[in-house]
mmCIF file of C-alpha atoms and ligand atoms in Angstrom:
data_model
loop_
_atom_site.group_PDB
_atom_site.id
_atom_site.type_symbol
_atom_site.label_atom_id
_atom_site.label_comp_id
_atom_site.label_asym_id
_atom_site.label_seq_id
_atom_site.Cartn_x
_atom_site.Cartn_y
_atom_site.Cartn_z
ATOM 1 C CA MET A 1 9.710 20.950 -72.019
ATOM 2 C CA ARG A 2 13.108 21.724 -70.548
ATOM 3 C CA LYS A 3 16.259 19.872 -71.537
ATOM 4 C CA ASN A 4 18.442 17.739 -69.327
ATOM 5 C CA ILE A 5 22.064 18.852 -69.644
ATOM 6 C CA VAL A 6 25.391 17.662 -68.301
ATOM 7 C CA ALA A 7 28.038 20.358 -68.757
ATOM 8 C CA GLY A 8 31.722 20.155 -67.876
ATOM 9 C CA ASN A 9 33.614 23.151 -66.534
ATOM 10 C CA TRP A 10 37.295 22.435 -67.024
ATOM 11 C CA LYS A 11 38.302 25.620 -65.132
ATOM 12 C CA MET A 12 42.050 26.406 -65.438
ATOM 13 C CA ASN A 13 43.195 22.905 -66.310
ATOM 14 C CA THR A 14 44.870 21.162 -69.251
ATOM 15 C CA THR A 15 47.220 22.356 -71.993
ATOM 16 C CA VAL A 16 45.773 22.741 -75.486
ATOM 17 C CA ALA A 17 47.089 19.299 -76.487
ATOM 18 C CA GLU A 18 45.653 17.660 -73.355
ATOM 19 C CA GLY A 19 42.346 19.464 -73.807
ATOM 20 C CA VAL A 20 42.016 18.460 -77.462
ATOM 21 C CA ALA A 21 42.743 14.836 -76.516
ATOM 22 C CA LEU A 22 40.144 14.902 -73.711
ATOM 23 C CA ALA A 23 37.516 16.529 -75.950
ATOM 24 C CA LYS A 24 38.117 13.905 -78.652
ATOM 25 C CA GLU A 25 37.826 11.129 -76.086
ATOM 26 C CA VAL A 26 34.490 12.472 -74.806
ATOM 27 C CA ASN A 27 33.234 13.020 -78.364
ATOM 28 C CA ASP A 28 34.161 9.456 -79.342
ATOM 29 C CA ALA A 29 32.514 8.050 -76.215
ATOM 30 C CA LEU A 30 29.294 9.916 -77.091
ATOM 31 C CA ALA A 31 29.462 8.654 -80.679
ATOM 32 C CA GLN A 32 29.591 5.090 -79.293
ATOM 33 C CA ASN A 33 26.954 5.550 -76.581
ATOM 34 C CA LYS A 34 24.353 8.149 -77.401
ATOM 35 C CA ALA A 35 23.527 10.282 -74.376
ATOM 36 C CA ASN A 36 19.992 10.715 -73.037
ATOM 37 C CA CYS A 37 20.719 14.379 -72.352
ATOM 38 C CA ASP A 38 22.574 17.298 -73.928
ATOM 39 C CA VAL A 39 26.293 17.199 -73.191
ATOM 40 C CA VAL A 40 28.514 20.301 -73.172
ATOM 41 C CA ILE A 41 32.124 21.035 -72.299
ATOM 42 C CA CYS A 42 33.220 24.520 -71.252
ATOM 43 C CA VAL A 43 36.936 24.957 -71.788
ATOM 44 C CA PRO A 44 39.626 27.649 -71.469
ATOM 45 C CA PHE A 45 39.595 30.388 -74.142
ATOM 46 C CA THR A 46 42.931 29.155 -75.520
ATOM 47 C CA HIS A 47 41.396 25.768 -76.299
ATOM 48 C CA LEU A 48 38.120 26.773 -77.945
ATOM 49 C CA ALA A 49 39.077 26.882 -81.633
ATOM 50 C CA SER A 50 41.185 23.710 -81.465
ATOM 51 C CA VAL A 51 38.482 21.791 -79.598
ATOM 52 C CA ALA A 52 35.773 23.071 -81.979
ATOM 53 C CA ALA A 53 37.747 21.544 -84.852
ATOM 54 C CA VAL A 54 37.760 18.008 -83.409
ATOM 55 C CA ILE A 55 34.242 17.563 -81.976
ATOM 56 C CA ASP A 56 30.802 17.086 -83.508
ATOM 57 C CA GLN A 57 28.646 19.688 -81.827
ATOM 58 C CA ASN A 58 25.556 17.612 -82.520
ATOM 59 C CA LEU A 59 27.005 15.211 -79.947
ATOM 60 C CA LEU A 60 28.983 17.534 -77.720
ATOM 61 C CA GLY A 61 28.326 21.242 -77.311
ATOM 62 C CA LEU A 62 31.177 23.657 -76.694
ATOM 63 C CA GLY A 63 31.333 26.644 -74.381
ATOM 64 C CA ALA A 64 33.657 29.177 -72.784
ATOM 65 C CA GLU A 65 34.033 29.742 -69.045
ATOM 66 C CA ASN A 66 33.581 33.507 -69.140
ATOM 67 C CA CYS A 67 33.395 36.476 -71.521
ATOM 68 C CA ALA A 68 34.050 40.197 -71.272
ATOM 69 C CA ASP A 69 31.547 42.819 -70.158
ATOM 70 C CA HIS A 70 32.451 45.074 -73.121
ATOM 71 C CA THR A 71 31.924 44.639 -76.862
ATOM 72 C CA SER A 72 35.496 45.325 -78.068
ATOM 73 C CA GLY A 73 38.335 47.795 -77.705
ATOM 74 C CA ALA A 74 41.041 48.699 -75.211
ATOM 75 C CA TYR A 75 40.494 45.987 -72.585
ATOM 76 C CA THR A 76 43.850 44.220 -72.520
ATOM 77 C CA GLY A 77 43.585 40.537 -71.746
ATOM 78 C CA GLU A 78 39.816 40.303 -72.097
ATOM 79 C CA VAL A 79 37.935 38.020 -74.506
ATOM 80 C CA SER A 80 34.633 39.239 -75.926
ATOM 81 C CA ALA A 81 31.425 37.292 -76.486
ATOM 82 C CA SER A 82 31.792 37.773 -80.259
ATOM 83 C CA MET A 83 35.332 36.321 -80.113
ATOM 84 C CA VAL A 84 33.977 33.309 -78.219
ATOM 85 C CA ALA A 85 31.193 32.867 -80.778
ATOM 86 C CA SER A 86 33.709 33.152 -83.636
ATOM 87 C CA THR A 87 35.448 29.973 -82.413
ATOM 88 C CA GLY A 88 32.257 27.981 -82.922
ATOM 89 C CA ALA A 89 31.367 27.838 -79.216
ATOM 90 C CA LYS A 90 27.652 27.974 -78.391
ATOM 91 C CA TYR A 91 27.648 28.357 -74.594
ATOM 92 C CA VAL A 92 29.322 30.519 -71.965
ATOM 93 C CA ILE A 93 29.433 30.042 -68.202
ATOM 94 C CA LEU A 94 28.724 33.372 -66.477
ATOM 95 C CA GLY A 95 28.760 34.337 -62.821
ATOM 96 C CA HIS A 96 30.663 31.309 -61.565
ATOM 97 C CA SER A 97 31.362 31.726 -57.836
ATOM 98 C CA GLU A 98 35.113 31.643 -58.516
ATOM 99 C CA ARG A 99 34.700 34.669 -60.830
ATOM 100 C CA ARG A 100 32.546 36.443 -58.243
ATOM 101 C CA GLN A 101 34.941 35.602 -55.391
ATOM 102 C CA TYR A 102 38.403 36.044 -56.978
ATOM 103 C CA TYR A 103 37.725 38.543 -59.798
ATOM 104 C CA GLY A 104 35.121 40.765 -58.205
ATOM 105 C CA GLU A 105 32.268 40.048 -60.577
ATOM 106 C CA THR A 106 29.072 41.778 -59.525
ATOM 107 C CA SER A 107 25.490 41.574 -60.693
ATOM 108 C CA ALA A 108 26.090 44.817 -62.633
ATOM 109 C CA THR A 109 28.982 43.362 -64.674
ATOM 110 C CA LEU A 110 27.063 40.124 -65.099
ATOM 111 C CA ARG A 111 24.097 41.974 -66.621
ATOM 112 C CA GLU A 112 26.461 43.343 -69.293
ATOM 113 C CA LYS A 113 28.005 39.937 -69.935
ATOM 114 C CA ILE A 114 24.614 38.257 -70.278
ATOM 115 C CA ALA A 115 23.408 40.899 -72.730
ATOM 116 C CA LEU A 116 26.546 40.496 -74.856
ATOM 117 C CA ALA A 117 26.399 36.696 -74.733
ATOM 118 C CA LEU A 118 22.768 36.741 -75.890
ATOM 119 C CA ALA A 119 23.529 39.315 -78.603
ATOM 120 C CA ASN A 120 26.127 36.879 -79.948
ATOM 121 C CA ASN A 121 23.775 33.884 -79.821
ATOM 122 C CA LEU A 122 25.635 32.210 -76.980
ATOM 123 C CA THR A 123 23.633 30.333 -74.352
ATOM 124 C CA PRO A 124 24.652 31.609 -70.920
ATOM 125 C CA ILE A 125 24.996 29.000 -68.187
ATOM 126 C CA PHE A 126 24.373 31.384 -65.312
ATOM 127 C CA CYS A 127 25.666 30.321 -61.899
ATOM 128 C CA ILE A 128 24.181 31.161 -58.513
ATOM 129 C CA GLY A 129 24.743 29.799 -55.035
ATOM 130 C CA GLU A 130 25.354 30.628 -51.405
ATOM 131 C CA VAL A 131 28.525 30.398 -49.331
ATOM 132 C CA LEU A 132 28.797 28.181 -46.263
ATOM 133 C CA ALA A 133 27.994 30.959 -43.764
ATOM 134 C CA GLU A 134 24.765 31.709 -45.645
ATOM 135 C CA ARG A 135 23.819 28.017 -45.649
ATOM 136 C CA GLU A 136 24.471 27.857 -41.919
ATOM 137 C CA ASN A 137 22.666 31.084 -40.962
ATOM 138 C CA GLY A 138 19.631 30.103 -43.006
ATOM 139 C CA THR A 139 19.672 33.004 -45.500
ATOM 140 C CA TYR A 140 20.505 30.832 -48.532
ATOM 141 C CA ASN A 141 17.087 31.072 -50.202
ATOM 142 C CA ASP A 142 17.131 34.880 -50.007
ATOM 143 C CA VAL A 143 20.750 35.076 -51.212
ATOM 144 C CA VAL A 144 20.070 32.997 -54.304
ATOM 145 C CA LYS A 145 16.811 34.841 -55.029
ATOM 146 C CA ALA A 146 18.665 38.160 -54.873
ATOM 147 C CA GLN A 147 21.394 36.887 -57.220
ATOM 148 C CA ILE A 148 18.716 35.957 -59.752
ATOM 149 C CA GLU A 149 16.725 39.185 -59.369
ATOM 150 C CA GLU A 150 19.742 41.479 -59.590
ATOM 151 C CA ALA A 151 21.409 39.906 -62.604
ATOM 152 C CA LEU A 152 18.517 38.521 -64.640
ATOM 153 C CA PHE A 153 15.200 40.172 -63.940
ATOM 154 C CA ASP A 154 15.692 43.047 -66.360
ATOM 155 C CA LEU A 155 15.575 40.494 -69.194
ATOM 156 C CA SER A 156 12.471 40.050 -71.321
ATOM 157 C CA ALA A 157 10.717 36.686 -70.955
ATOM 158 C CA GLU A 158 11.994 35.831 -74.436
ATOM 159 C CA ASP A 159 15.611 36.471 -73.469
ATOM 160 C CA PHE A 160 15.261 34.800 -70.065
ATOM 161 C CA SER A 161 14.060 31.681 -71.877
ATOM 162 C CA LYS A 162 17.455 31.417 -73.602
ATOM 163 C CA LEU A 163 19.308 30.912 -70.302
ATOM 164 C CA VAL A 164 20.446 27.807 -68.478
ATOM 165 C CA LEU A 165 20.813 28.210 -64.697
ATOM 166 C CA ALA A 166 23.268 26.361 -62.486
ATOM 167 C CA TYR A 167 22.845 26.190 -58.714
ATOM 168 C CA GLU A 168 26.269 25.702 -57.207
ATOM 169 C CA PRO A 169 26.467 25.935 -53.409
ATOM 170 C CA VAL A 170 29.958 27.360 -52.909
ATOM 171 C CA TRP A 171 30.567 25.065 -49.921
ATOM 172 C CA ALA A 172 30.144 22.045 -52.218
ATOM 173 C CA ILE A 173 32.544 23.138 -54.978
ATOM 174 C CA GLY A 174 35.761 21.148 -55.057
ATOM 175 C CA THR A 175 35.256 20.126 -51.423
ATOM 176 C CA GLY A 176 33.902 16.634 -51.922
ATOM 177 C CA LYS A 177 30.889 17.805 -49.875
ATOM 178 C CA THR A 178 27.849 17.410 -52.141
ATOM 179 C CA ALA A 179 24.524 18.981 -51.297
ATOM 180 C CA THR A 180 22.133 16.161 -50.521
ATOM 181 C CA ALA A 181 19.635 15.405 -53.252
ATOM 182 C CA ASP A 182 16.919 16.850 -50.980
ATOM 183 C CA GLN A 183 18.889 20.062 -50.360
ATOM 184 C CA ALA A 184 19.421 20.427 -54.122
ATOM 185 C CA GLU A 185 15.738 19.751 -54.879
ATOM 186 C CA ASP A 186 14.557 22.272 -52.262
ATOM 187 C CA MET A 187 16.741 25.003 -53.750
ATOM 188 C CA HIS A 188 15.917 24.124 -57.369
ATOM 189 C CA ALA A 189 12.196 24.250 -56.571
ATOM 190 C CA HIS A 190 12.743 27.639 -54.880
ATOM 191 C CA ILE A 191 14.619 28.903 -57.966
ATOM 192 C CA ARG A 192 11.844 27.681 -60.265
ATOM 193 C CA ALA A 193 9.198 29.349 -58.074
ATOM 194 C CA THR A 194 11.209 32.586 -58.163
ATOM 195 C CA ILE A 195 11.256 32.430 -61.964
ATOM 196 C CA ALA A 196 7.546 31.568 -62.118
ATOM 197 C CA ALA A 197 6.611 34.563 -59.953
ATOM 198 C CA LYS A 198 8.352 36.899 -62.415
ATOM 199 C CA TYR A 199 7.933 35.260 -65.851
ATOM 200 C CA GLY A 200 5.090 32.774 -65.347
ATOM 201 C CA GLN A 201 4.934 29.015 -64.862
ATOM 202 C CA GLU A 202 5.568 28.132 -68.504
ATOM 203 C CA VAL A 203 8.907 29.967 -68.651
ATOM 204 C CA ALA A 204 9.852 28.472 -65.272
ATOM 205 C CA ASP A 205 8.950 24.954 -66.400
ATOM 206 C CA ASN A 206 11.035 25.372 -69.543
ATOM 207 C CA THR A 207 14.189 26.563 -67.722
ATOM 208 C CA SER A 208 16.925 23.972 -67.233
ATOM 209 C CA ILE A 209 18.422 24.256 -63.745
ATOM 210 C CA LEU A 210 21.667 22.320 -63.255
ATOM 211 C CA TYR A 211 23.273 21.328 -59.966
ATOM 212 C CA GLY A 212 27.022 21.824 -59.450
ATOM 213 C CA GLY A 213 29.351 20.976 -56.609
ATOM 214 C CA SER A 214 31.232 17.692 -56.130
ATOM 215 C CA CYS A 215 28.913 15.920 -58.552
ATOM 216 C CA LYS A 216 30.345 12.528 -59.503
ATOM 217 C CA PRO A 217 29.263 9.213 -61.015
ATOM 218 C CA SER A 218 28.332 7.859 -57.568
ATOM 219 C CA ASN A 219 25.881 10.654 -56.663
ATOM 220 C CA ALA A 220 24.660 11.920 -60.065
ATOM 221 C CA ALA A 221 21.750 9.493 -60.453
ATOM 222 C CA GLU A 222 20.235 10.417 -57.072
ATOM 223 C CA LEU A 223 20.578 14.148 -57.788
ATOM 224 C CA PHE A 224 19.233 13.906 -61.351
ATOM 225 C CA ALA A 225 16.251 11.823 -60.195
ATOM 226 C CA LYS A 226 14.870 14.899 -58.412
ATOM 227 C CA PRO A 227 12.101 16.585 -60.416
ATOM 228 C CA ASP A 228 13.654 20.060 -60.450
ATOM 229 C CA VAL A 229 17.272 18.986 -61.022
ATOM 230 C CA ASP A 230 17.800 19.039 -64.786
ATOM 231 C CA GLY A 231 21.418 17.963 -64.897
ATOM 232 C CA GLY A 232 24.807 19.019 -63.633
ATOM 233 C CA LEU A 233 27.661 21.460 -64.020
ATOM 234 C CA ILE A 234 30.710 19.338 -63.382
ATOM 235 C CA GLY A 235 34.165 20.547 -62.359
ATOM 236 C CA GLY A 236 36.783 17.994 -61.273
ATOM 237 C CA ALA A 237 34.922 14.968 -62.614
ATOM 238 C CA SER A 238 34.754 16.512 -66.113
ATOM 239 C CA LEU A 239 38.541 16.194 -66.461
ATOM 240 C CA LYS A 240 38.410 12.406 -66.790
ATOM 241 C CA CYS A 241 36.400 10.996 -69.669
ATOM 242 C CA ALA A 242 35.258 7.921 -67.729
ATOM 243 C CA ASP A 243 34.013 9.989 -64.777
ATOM 244 C CA PHE A 244 32.281 12.518 -67.003
ATOM 245 C CA MET A 245 30.613 9.777 -69.036
ATOM 246 C CA GLY A 246 29.620 8.068 -65.791
ATOM 247 C CA ILE A 247 27.704 11.224 -64.878
ATOM 248 C CA VAL A 248 26.204 11.572 -68.390
ATOM 249 C CA SER A 249 24.938 8.001 -68.191
ATOM 250 C CA ALA A 250 23.056 8.813 -64.965
ATOM 251 C CA PHE A 251 20.311 10.013 -67.361
HETATM 252 P P1 13P B 1 33.466 20.452 -58.672
HETATM 253 O O1 13P B 1 32.621 19.494 -59.481
HETATM 254 O O2 13P B 1 34.945 20.228 -58.870
HETATM 255 O O3 13P B 1 33.049 20.497 -57.238
HETATM 256 O O4 13P B 1 33.187 21.903 -59.286
HETATM 257 C C1 13P B 1 31.892 22.320 -59.486
HETATM 258 C C2 13P B 1 31.928 23.574 -60.291
HETATM 259 O O5 13P B 1 32.359 24.607 -59.821
HETATM 260 C C3 13P B 1 31.449 23.516 -61.683
HETATM 261 O O6 13P B 1 31.309 24.784 -62.217
#
């Protein structure tokens, strides 16, 4: 059966020293209070090797926030999936709405990134979600279905089974406006049905689908209680150990 996961996305925050201190604090908190779910932090590239050295990945998984869509070579400033894996990281966030919106990521580039992440034994945490206008004009189910079909449906069932999905309504990210637990459940059930129609019910039932967008200790329990919500992808609240642990302990 699918795993429950709480994953932090630190985005472009913290220096290396601050990030190492935060990672240690989270690791120590998990050593004291064993979590009832998998816990992951996704951190800036610059931090990966230093954070890997101070955490126990049996307690706290480590991931990157992106990787390149090429294997290696003349791509100044890019960081490849094999470089990420060489730090000891096991996960990579792909297709975050901020990457789609500000850096022009398309389903075509995301297909390359997913293939390279999988080839390097990284677990992609693949993000999907509609913008406010699409929520308001009622096209959100179609938008999210298309994001999944375009980026993921050329994968074999075996490869698809290695993914974690994260539904992040763009209008709820960093806005303090959380999707209601019912809105999240409706979309997660739609995502699972979309997967089932392509890969079968067993693959769909085994896929972890996380919710992201203004998730915090005060709303995590209600969201995670929904049958199709298998955890969270946490931005702002992952930057404070107490808040992050408050969300982890919702399971
Ligand atoms: P916030 O939790 O800050 O709304 O961010 C959500 C997010 O984008 C996680 O990837």
